[in-house]
Short mmCIF file of C-alpha atoms in Angstrom, two decimals:
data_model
loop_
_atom_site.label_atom_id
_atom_site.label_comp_id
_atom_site.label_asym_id
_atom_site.label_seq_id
_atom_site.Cartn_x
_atom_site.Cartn_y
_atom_site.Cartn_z
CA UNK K 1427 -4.66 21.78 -30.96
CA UNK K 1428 -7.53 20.80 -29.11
CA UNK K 1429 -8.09 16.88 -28.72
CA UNK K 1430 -11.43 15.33 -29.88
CA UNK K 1431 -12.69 12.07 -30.05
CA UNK K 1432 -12.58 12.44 -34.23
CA UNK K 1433 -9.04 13.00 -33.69
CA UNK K 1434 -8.12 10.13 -31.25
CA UNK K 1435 -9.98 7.89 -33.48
CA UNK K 1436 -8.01 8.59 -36.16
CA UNK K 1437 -5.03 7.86 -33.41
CA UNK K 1438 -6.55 4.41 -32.93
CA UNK K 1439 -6.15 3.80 -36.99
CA UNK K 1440 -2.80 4.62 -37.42
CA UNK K 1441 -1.66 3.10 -34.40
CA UNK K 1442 -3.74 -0.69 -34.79
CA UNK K 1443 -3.96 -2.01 -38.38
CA UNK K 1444 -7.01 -2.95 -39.20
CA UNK K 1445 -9.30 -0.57 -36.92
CA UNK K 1446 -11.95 1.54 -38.96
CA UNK K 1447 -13.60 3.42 -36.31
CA UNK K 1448 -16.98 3.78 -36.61
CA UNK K 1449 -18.23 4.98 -33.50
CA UNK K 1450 -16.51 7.20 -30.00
CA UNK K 1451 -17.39 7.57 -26.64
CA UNK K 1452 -16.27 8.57 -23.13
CA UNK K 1453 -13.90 7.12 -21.02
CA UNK K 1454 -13.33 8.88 -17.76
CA UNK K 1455 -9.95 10.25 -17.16
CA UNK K 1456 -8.08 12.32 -14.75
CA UNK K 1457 -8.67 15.39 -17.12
CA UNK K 1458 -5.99 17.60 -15.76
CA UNK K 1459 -3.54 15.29 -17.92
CA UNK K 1460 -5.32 12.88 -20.36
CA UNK K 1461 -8.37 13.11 -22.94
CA UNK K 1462 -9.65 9.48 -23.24
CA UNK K 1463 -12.58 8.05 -25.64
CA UNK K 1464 -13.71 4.36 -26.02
CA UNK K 1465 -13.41 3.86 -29.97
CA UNK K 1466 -15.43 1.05 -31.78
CA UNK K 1467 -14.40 -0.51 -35.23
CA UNK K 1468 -16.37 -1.76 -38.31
CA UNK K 1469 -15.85 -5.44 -36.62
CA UNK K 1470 -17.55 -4.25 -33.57
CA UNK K 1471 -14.20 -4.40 -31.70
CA UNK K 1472 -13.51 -1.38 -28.88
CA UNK K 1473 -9.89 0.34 -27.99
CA UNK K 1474 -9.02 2.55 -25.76
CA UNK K 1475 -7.28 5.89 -26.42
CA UNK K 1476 -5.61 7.74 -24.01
CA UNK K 1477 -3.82 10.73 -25.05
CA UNK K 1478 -1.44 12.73 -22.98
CA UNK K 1479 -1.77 16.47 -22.18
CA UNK K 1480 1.72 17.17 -20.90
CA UNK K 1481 5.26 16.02 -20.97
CA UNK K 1482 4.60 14.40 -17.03
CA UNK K 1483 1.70 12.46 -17.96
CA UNK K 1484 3.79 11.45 -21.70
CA UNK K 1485 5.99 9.69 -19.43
CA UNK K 1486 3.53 8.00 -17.01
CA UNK K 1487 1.72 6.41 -19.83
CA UNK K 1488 5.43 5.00 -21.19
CA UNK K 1489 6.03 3.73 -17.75
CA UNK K 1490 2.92 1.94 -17.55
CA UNK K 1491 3.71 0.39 -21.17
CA UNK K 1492 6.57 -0.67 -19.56
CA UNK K 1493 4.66 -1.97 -16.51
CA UNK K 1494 2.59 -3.50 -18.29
CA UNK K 1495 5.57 -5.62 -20.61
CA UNK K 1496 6.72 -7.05 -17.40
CA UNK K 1497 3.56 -8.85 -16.88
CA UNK K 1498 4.12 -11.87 -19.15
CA UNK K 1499 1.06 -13.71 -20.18
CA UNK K 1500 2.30 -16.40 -17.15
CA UNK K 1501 2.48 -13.84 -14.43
CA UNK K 1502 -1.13 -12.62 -16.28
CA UNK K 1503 -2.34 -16.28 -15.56
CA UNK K 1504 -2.19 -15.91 -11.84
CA UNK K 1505 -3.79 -13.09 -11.62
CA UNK K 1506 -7.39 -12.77 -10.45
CA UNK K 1507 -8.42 -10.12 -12.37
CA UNK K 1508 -7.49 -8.56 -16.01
CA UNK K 1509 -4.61 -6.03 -16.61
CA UNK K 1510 -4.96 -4.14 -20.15
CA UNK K 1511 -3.07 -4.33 -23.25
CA UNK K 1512 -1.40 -2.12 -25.26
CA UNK K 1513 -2.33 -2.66 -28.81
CA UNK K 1514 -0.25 0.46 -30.77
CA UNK K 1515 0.71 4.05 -29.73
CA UNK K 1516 1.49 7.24 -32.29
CA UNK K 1517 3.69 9.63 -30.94
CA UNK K 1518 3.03 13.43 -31.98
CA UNK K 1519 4.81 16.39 -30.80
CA UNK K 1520 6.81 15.02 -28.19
CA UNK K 1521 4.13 13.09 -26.50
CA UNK K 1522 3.09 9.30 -26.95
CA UNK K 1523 -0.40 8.35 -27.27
CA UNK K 1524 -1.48 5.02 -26.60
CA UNK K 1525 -4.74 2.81 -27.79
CA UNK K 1526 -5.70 -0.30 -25.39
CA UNK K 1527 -7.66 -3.42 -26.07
CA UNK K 1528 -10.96 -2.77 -24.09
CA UNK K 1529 -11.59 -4.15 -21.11
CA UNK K 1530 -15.47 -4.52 -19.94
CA UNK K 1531 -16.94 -2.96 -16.85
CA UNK K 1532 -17.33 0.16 -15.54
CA UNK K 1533 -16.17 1.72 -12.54
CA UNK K 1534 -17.94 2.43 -9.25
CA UNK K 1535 -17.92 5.28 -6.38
CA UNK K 1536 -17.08 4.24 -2.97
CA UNK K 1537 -20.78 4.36 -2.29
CA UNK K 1538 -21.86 2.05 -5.24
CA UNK K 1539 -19.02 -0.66 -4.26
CA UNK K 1540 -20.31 -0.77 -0.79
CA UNK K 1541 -24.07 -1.08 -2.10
CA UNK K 1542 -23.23 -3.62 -4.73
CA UNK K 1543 -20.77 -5.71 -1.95
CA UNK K 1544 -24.64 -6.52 -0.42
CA UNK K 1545 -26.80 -6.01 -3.07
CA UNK K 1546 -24.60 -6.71 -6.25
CA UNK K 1547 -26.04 -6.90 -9.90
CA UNK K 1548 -27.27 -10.64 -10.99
CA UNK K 1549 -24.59 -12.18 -13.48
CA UNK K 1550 -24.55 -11.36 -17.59
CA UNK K 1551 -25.22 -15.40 -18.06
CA UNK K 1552 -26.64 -17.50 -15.61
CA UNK K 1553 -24.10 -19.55 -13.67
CA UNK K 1554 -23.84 -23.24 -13.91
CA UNK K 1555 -25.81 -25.11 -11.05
CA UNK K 1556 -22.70 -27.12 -9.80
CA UNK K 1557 -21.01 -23.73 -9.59
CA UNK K 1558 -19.55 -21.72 -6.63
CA UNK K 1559 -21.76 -18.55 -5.41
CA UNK K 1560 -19.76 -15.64 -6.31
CA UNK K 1561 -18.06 -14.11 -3.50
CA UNK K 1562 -19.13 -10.53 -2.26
CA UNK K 1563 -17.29 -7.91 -3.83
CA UNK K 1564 -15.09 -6.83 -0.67
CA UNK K 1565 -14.39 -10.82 -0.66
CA UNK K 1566 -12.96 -10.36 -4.59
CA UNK K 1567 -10.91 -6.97 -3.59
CA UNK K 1568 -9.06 -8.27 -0.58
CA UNK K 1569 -8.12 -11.76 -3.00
CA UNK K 1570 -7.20 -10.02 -5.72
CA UNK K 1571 -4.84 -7.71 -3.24
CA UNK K 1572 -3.59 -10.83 -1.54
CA UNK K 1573 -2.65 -12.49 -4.96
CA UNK K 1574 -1.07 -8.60 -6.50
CA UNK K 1575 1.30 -8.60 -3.06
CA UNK K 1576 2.45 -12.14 -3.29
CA UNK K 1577 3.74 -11.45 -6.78
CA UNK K 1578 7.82 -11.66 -6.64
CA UNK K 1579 9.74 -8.74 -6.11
CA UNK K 1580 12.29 -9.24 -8.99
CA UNK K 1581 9.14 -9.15 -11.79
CA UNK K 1582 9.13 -5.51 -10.55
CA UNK K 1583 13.10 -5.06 -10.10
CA UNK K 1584 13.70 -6.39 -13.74
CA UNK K 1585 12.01 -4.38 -15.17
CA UNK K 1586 14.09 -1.30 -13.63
CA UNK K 1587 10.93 -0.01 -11.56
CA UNK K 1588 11.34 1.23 -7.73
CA UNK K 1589 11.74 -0.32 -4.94
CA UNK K 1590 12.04 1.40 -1.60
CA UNK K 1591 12.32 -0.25 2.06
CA UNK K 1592 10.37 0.56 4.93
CA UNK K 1593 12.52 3.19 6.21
CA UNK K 1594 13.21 5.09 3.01
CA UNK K 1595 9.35 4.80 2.80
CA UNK K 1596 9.41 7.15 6.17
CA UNK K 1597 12.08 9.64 5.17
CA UNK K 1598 10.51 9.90 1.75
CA UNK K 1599 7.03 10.72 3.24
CA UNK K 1600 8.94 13.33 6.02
CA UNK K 1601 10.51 14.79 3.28
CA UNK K 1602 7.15 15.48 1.54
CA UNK K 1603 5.91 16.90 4.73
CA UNK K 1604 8.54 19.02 4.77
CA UNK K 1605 7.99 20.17 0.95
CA UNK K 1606 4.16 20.72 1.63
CA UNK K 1607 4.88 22.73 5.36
CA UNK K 1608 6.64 25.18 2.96
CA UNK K 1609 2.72 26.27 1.18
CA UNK K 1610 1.98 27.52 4.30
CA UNK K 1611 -1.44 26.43 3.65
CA UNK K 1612 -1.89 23.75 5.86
CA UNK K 1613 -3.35 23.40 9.00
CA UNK K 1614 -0.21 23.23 11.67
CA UNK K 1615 -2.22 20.61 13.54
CA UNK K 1616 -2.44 18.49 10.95
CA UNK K 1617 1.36 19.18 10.14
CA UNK K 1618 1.96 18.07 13.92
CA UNK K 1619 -0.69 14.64 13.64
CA UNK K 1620 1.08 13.29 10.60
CA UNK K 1621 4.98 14.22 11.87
CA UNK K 1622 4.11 12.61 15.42
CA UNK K 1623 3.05 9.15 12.94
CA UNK K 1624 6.05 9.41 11.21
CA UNK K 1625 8.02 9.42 13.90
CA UNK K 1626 6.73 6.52 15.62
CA UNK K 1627 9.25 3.89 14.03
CA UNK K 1628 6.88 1.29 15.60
CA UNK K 1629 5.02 1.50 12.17
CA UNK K 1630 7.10 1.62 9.92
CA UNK K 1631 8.02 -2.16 10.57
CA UNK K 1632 6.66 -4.56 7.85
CA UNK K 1633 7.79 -6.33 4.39
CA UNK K 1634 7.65 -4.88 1.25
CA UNK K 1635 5.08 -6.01 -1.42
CA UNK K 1636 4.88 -5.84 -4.61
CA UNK K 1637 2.33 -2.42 -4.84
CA UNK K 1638 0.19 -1.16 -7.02
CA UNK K 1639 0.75 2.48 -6.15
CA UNK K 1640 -2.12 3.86 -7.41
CA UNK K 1641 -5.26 1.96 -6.53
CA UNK K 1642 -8.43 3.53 -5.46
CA UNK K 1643 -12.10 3.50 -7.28
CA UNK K 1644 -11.37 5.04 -10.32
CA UNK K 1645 -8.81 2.54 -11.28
CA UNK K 1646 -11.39 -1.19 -10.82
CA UNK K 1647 -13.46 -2.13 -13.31
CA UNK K 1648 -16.48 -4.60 -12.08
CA UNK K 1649 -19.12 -5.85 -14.45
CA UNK K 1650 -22.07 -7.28 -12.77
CA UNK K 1651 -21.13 -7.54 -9.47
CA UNK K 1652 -17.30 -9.29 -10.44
CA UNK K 1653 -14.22 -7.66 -10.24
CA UNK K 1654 -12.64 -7.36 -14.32
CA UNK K 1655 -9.77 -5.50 -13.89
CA UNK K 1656 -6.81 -2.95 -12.18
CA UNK K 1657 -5.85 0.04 -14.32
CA UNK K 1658 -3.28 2.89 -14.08
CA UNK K 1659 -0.35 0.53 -13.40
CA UNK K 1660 2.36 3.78 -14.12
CA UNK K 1661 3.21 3.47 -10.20
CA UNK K 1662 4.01 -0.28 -9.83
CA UNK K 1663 7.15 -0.74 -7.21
CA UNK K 1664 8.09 -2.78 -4.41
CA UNK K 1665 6.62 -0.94 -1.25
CA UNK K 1666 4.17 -0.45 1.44
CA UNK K 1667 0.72 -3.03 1.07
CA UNK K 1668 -0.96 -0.04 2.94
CA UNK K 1669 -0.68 2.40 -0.36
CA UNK K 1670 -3.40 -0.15 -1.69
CA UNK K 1671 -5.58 0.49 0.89
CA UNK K 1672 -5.59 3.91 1.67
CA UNK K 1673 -8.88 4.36 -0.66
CA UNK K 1674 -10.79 2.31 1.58
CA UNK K 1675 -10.39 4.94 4.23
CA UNK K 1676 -13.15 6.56 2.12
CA UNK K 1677 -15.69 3.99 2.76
CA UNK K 1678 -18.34 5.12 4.79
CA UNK K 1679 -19.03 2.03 6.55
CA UNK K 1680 -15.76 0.33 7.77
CA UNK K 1681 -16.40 -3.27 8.10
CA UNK K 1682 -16.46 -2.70 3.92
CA UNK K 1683 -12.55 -2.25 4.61
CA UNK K 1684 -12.06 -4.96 7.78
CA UNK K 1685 -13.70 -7.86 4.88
CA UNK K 1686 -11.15 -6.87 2.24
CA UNK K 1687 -8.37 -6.75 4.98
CA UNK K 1688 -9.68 -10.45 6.13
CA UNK K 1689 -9.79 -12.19 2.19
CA UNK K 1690 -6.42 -10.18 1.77
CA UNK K 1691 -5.11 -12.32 4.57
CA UNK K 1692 -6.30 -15.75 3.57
CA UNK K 1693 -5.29 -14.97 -0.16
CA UNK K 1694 -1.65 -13.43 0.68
CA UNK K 1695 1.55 -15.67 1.15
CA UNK K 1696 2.17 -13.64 4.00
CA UNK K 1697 -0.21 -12.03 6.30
CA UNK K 1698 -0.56 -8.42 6.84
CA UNK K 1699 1.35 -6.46 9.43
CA UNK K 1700 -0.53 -4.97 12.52
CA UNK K 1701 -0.33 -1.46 11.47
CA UNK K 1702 -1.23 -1.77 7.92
CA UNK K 1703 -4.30 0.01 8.29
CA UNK K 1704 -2.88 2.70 10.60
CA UNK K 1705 -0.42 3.30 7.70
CA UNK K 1706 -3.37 3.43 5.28
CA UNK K 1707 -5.33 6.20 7.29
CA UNK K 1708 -1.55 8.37 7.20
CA UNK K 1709 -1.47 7.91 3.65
CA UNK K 1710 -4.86 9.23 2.84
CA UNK K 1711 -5.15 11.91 5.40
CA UNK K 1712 -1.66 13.04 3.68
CA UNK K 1713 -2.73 12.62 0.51
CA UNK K 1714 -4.89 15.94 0.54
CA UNK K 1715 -1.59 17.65 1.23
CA UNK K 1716 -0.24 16.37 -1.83
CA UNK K 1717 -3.25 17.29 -3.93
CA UNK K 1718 -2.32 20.54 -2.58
CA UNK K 1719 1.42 20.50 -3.49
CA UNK K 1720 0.16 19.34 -6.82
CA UNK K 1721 -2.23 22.53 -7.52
CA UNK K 1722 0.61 24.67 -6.46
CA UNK K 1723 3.15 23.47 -8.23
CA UNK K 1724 0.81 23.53 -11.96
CA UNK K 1725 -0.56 27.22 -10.42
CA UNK K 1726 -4.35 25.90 -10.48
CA UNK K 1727 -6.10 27.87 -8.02
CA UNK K 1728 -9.17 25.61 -8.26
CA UNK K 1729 -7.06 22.58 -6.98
CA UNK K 1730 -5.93 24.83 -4.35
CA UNK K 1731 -8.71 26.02 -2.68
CA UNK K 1732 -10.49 22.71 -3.19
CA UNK K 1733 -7.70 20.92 -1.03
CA UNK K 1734 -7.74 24.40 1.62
CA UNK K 1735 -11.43 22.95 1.66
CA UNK K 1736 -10.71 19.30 2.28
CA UNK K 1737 -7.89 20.32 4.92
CA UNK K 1738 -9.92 22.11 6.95
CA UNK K 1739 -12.76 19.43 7.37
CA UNK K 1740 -10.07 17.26 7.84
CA UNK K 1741 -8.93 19.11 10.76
CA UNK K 1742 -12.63 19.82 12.12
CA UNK K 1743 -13.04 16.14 11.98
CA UNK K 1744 -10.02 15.80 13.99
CA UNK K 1745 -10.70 18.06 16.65
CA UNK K 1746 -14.25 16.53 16.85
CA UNK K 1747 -13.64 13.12 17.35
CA UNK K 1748 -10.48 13.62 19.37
CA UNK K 1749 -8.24 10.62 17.06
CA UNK K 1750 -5.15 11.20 18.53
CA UNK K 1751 -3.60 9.64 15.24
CA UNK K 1752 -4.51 8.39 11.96
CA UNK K 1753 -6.10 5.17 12.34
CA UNK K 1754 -6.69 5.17 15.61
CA UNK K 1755 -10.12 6.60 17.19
CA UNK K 1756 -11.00 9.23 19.83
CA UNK K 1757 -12.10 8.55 23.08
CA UNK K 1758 -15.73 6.80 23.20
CA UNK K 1759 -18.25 9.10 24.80
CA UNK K 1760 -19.81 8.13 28.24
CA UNK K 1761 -23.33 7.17 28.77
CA UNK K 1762 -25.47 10.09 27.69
CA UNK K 1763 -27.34 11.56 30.76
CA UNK K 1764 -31.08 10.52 31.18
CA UNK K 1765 -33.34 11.99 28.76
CA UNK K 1766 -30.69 13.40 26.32
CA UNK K 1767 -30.55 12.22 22.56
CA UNK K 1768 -28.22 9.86 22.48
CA UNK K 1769 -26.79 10.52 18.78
CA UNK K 1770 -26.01 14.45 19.98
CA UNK K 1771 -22.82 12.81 22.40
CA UNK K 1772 -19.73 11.74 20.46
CA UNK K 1773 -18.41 8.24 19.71
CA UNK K 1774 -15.34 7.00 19.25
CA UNK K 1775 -14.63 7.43 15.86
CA UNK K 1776 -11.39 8.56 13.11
CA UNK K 1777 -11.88 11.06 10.91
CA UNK K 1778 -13.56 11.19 7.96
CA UNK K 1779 -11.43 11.63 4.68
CA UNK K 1780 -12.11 12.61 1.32
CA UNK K 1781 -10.88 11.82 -1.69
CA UNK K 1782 -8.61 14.07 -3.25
CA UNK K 1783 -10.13 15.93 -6.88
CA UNK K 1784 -13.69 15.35 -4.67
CA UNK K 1785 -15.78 18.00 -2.45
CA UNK K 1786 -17.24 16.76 0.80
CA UNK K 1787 -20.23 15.36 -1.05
CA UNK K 1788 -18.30 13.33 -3.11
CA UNK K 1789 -18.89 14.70 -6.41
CA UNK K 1790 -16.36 15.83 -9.01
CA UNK K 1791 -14.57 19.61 -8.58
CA UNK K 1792 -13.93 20.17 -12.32
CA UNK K 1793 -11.28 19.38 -14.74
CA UNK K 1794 -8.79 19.16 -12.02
CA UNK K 1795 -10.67 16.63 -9.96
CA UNK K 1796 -10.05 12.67 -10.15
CA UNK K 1797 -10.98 10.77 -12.53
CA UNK K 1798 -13.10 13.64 -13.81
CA UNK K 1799 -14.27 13.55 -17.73
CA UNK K 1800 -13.10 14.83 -20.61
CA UNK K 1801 -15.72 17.33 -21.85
CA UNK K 1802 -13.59 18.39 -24.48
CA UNK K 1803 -16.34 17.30 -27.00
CA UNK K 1804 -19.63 15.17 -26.89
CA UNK K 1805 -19.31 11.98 -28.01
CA UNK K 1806 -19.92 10.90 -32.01
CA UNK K 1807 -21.80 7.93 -33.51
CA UNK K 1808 -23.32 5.54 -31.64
CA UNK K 1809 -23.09 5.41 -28.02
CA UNK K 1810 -19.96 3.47 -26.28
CA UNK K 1811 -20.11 2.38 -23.18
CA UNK K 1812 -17.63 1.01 -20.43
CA UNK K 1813 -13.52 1.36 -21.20
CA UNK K 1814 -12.63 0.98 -17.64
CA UNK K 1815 -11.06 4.50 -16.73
CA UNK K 1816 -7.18 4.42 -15.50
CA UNK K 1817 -7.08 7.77 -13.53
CA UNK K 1818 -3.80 8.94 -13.13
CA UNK K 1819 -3.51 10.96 -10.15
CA UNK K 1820 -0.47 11.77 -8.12
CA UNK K 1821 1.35 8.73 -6.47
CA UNK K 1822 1.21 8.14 -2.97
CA UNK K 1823 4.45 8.31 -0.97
CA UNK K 1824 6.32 5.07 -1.03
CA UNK K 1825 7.64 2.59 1.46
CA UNK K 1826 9.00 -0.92 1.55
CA UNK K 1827 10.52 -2.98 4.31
CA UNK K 1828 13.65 -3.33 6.31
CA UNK K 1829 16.83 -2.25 4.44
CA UNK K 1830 18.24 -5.99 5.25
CA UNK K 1831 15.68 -7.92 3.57
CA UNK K 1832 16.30 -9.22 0.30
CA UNK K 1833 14.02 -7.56 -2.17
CA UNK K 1834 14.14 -10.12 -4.88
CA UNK K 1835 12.39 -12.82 -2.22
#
């Protein structure tokens, strides 16, 4: 039966007493697994409904209710930023759906969260005089990181969720190279670039965090310039920090990533590990390989050849600026002779990497892509905007630190 927004209204009303919707509308969503809709009640109030597609995506919407349990309103407290709330679910057919208090804000492409970090929107209200300037939006990501990684490792191991240490964090990732060599379909140099990182035990030293798992654009919510809110909390375990920053490898102008890195230090109880970054570049470079893996195993061609796509201008972009590993750039060019342009000679540079679910321009690839839209039906009633989106794309490979470190600390 095909999901529309009538119908996950009517979820909303049996699942929170009390809500007469009077109005839907969109709410992006990873549409390979979820149709979404922002509903709005007769007392103006909004929910979010997020219905699952499959039995996988049934079960990461149970584990994020559970996620989102073990953050007691005290733990909530510390936080600088909102998490959401489940208000009811309905379960039909096998699968769960669940309806969320709305949270405001929208979210932002990579390019939009670098323009608004220098030029953000003026605040809703007008701040009070004796009031702190609002800190630049890289400033509020690399806080609220810093504050999300100090959080105690048993709120995650209480609530039965994973926790890996470094070195299972390594076999785990060589065992997904392994699984993804077997496609065929991937470049053998790139099979070679992200074995030889894997190998190098030198960084795979660090402490565990508590991790997101799955942070990247499509999961922040800002509204006016401040940061609201994390979504898509189904992947919270006790791992690498660099999973959380692997998005930033997107960013188009790096010092964008270097100020979140910099707050993230200040705000964490411990500081960052010299490699984190490196580890971040791995993870995102690999990440197209898993986008892969994932569009085989479901038999989408369209994810397929979109990650064949992304693989091979992954690989060009190798080649071309000679990064002899993730993270760490090619050889700077020398002085360009006299009278030659001076941008045709290379720099010392790392690759450029998209976004899996994204072409090389950065826009959505269809119903497979991330954090694409549900265009399963247009919208009824009055317009509703905002429902900050909580994409839920294919986890990242886990780490976590040294197997004698206690994990509870």
């Amino acid at each position: 039966m095909r999901t529309t927004p009538e119908l996950l209204a009517a979820v909303a009303a049996a699942a929170v007493p009390g809500v007469a919707p009077v109005a839907t509308g969109p709410s992006p969503d990873d549409a390979a697994d979820f149709r979404s809709c922002v509903v709005q009640d007769a007392d103006g109030r909004r929910w979010r409904v997020r219905s699952p597609l499959n039995t996988e995506a049934s079960m990461r919407l149970e584990t994020e209710h559970l996620v989102l349990q073990a953050f007691t309103p005290s733990v909530r407290a510390r936080l600088p930023f909102h998490l959401p709330s489940v208000a009811g679910s309905v379960a039909h057919n096998g699968l769960r759906t669940f309806v969320y208090s709305h949270l405001a804000g929208h979210t932002l492409s990579l390019r939009e969260l670098q323009r608004q970090n220098t030029d953000p929107e003026p605040p809703l209200h007008a701040p009070s005089p004796s009031a702190a300037p609002r800190a630049p939006l890289a400033v509020q990501l690399g806080r609220a990181l810093g504050t999300l990684h100090s959080l105690p490792r048993a709120l995650v191991m209480d609530a039965d969720l994973p926790a890996y240490s470094a070195d299972q964090c390594r076999k785990r990732m060589l065992h997904d190279l392994d699984q993804a060599a077997t496609t065929g379909l991937i470049p053998g140099e790139l099979l070679r670039r992200w074995e030889d990182a894997l190998e190098d035990t030198t960084l795979w030293q660090f402490s565990t965090r508590v991790v997101h798992g799955d942070l990247q654009e499509d999961n922040i919510t800002i509204d006016h310039g401040a940061l609201v809110s994390f979504t898509g909390w189904s992947d919270l375990h006790v791992g690498d920090p660099a999973e959380d920053f692997s998005w930033l490898v997107g960013m188009a102008d790096p010092t964008f990533a270097d100020t979140v890195l910099e707050a993230y230090s200040v705000a964490a109880v411990q500081p960052p590990d010299r490699h984190l970054l490196r580890r971040a570049h791995l993870k995102a470079e690999f990440a197209l390989a898993e986008w892969l893996v994932r569009g085989v195993d479901r038999g989408i061609p369209s994810m397929v050849e979109n990650a064949q796509r992304m693989l091979a201008t992954l690989a060009e972009d190798v080649r071309a600026t000679a990064s002899p590993s993730p993270g760490v750039t090619g050889p700077v060019a020398e002085r360009s002779p006299e009278g030659a342009d001076p941008s045709s000679a290379p720099t010392g540079s790392v690759p450029t990497v998209p976004a899996p679910g994204h072409d090389d321009s950065g826009l959505e690839t269809g119903a497979s892509g991330h954090g694409a839209t549900d265009t399963g039906a247009a919208p009824t009633g009055p317009a509703v905007t905002g429902g900050g989106p909580a994409s839920s794309s294919e986890p990242y490979p886990r780490a976590s630190s040294s197997e004698t470190e206690d994990p509870r600390a």
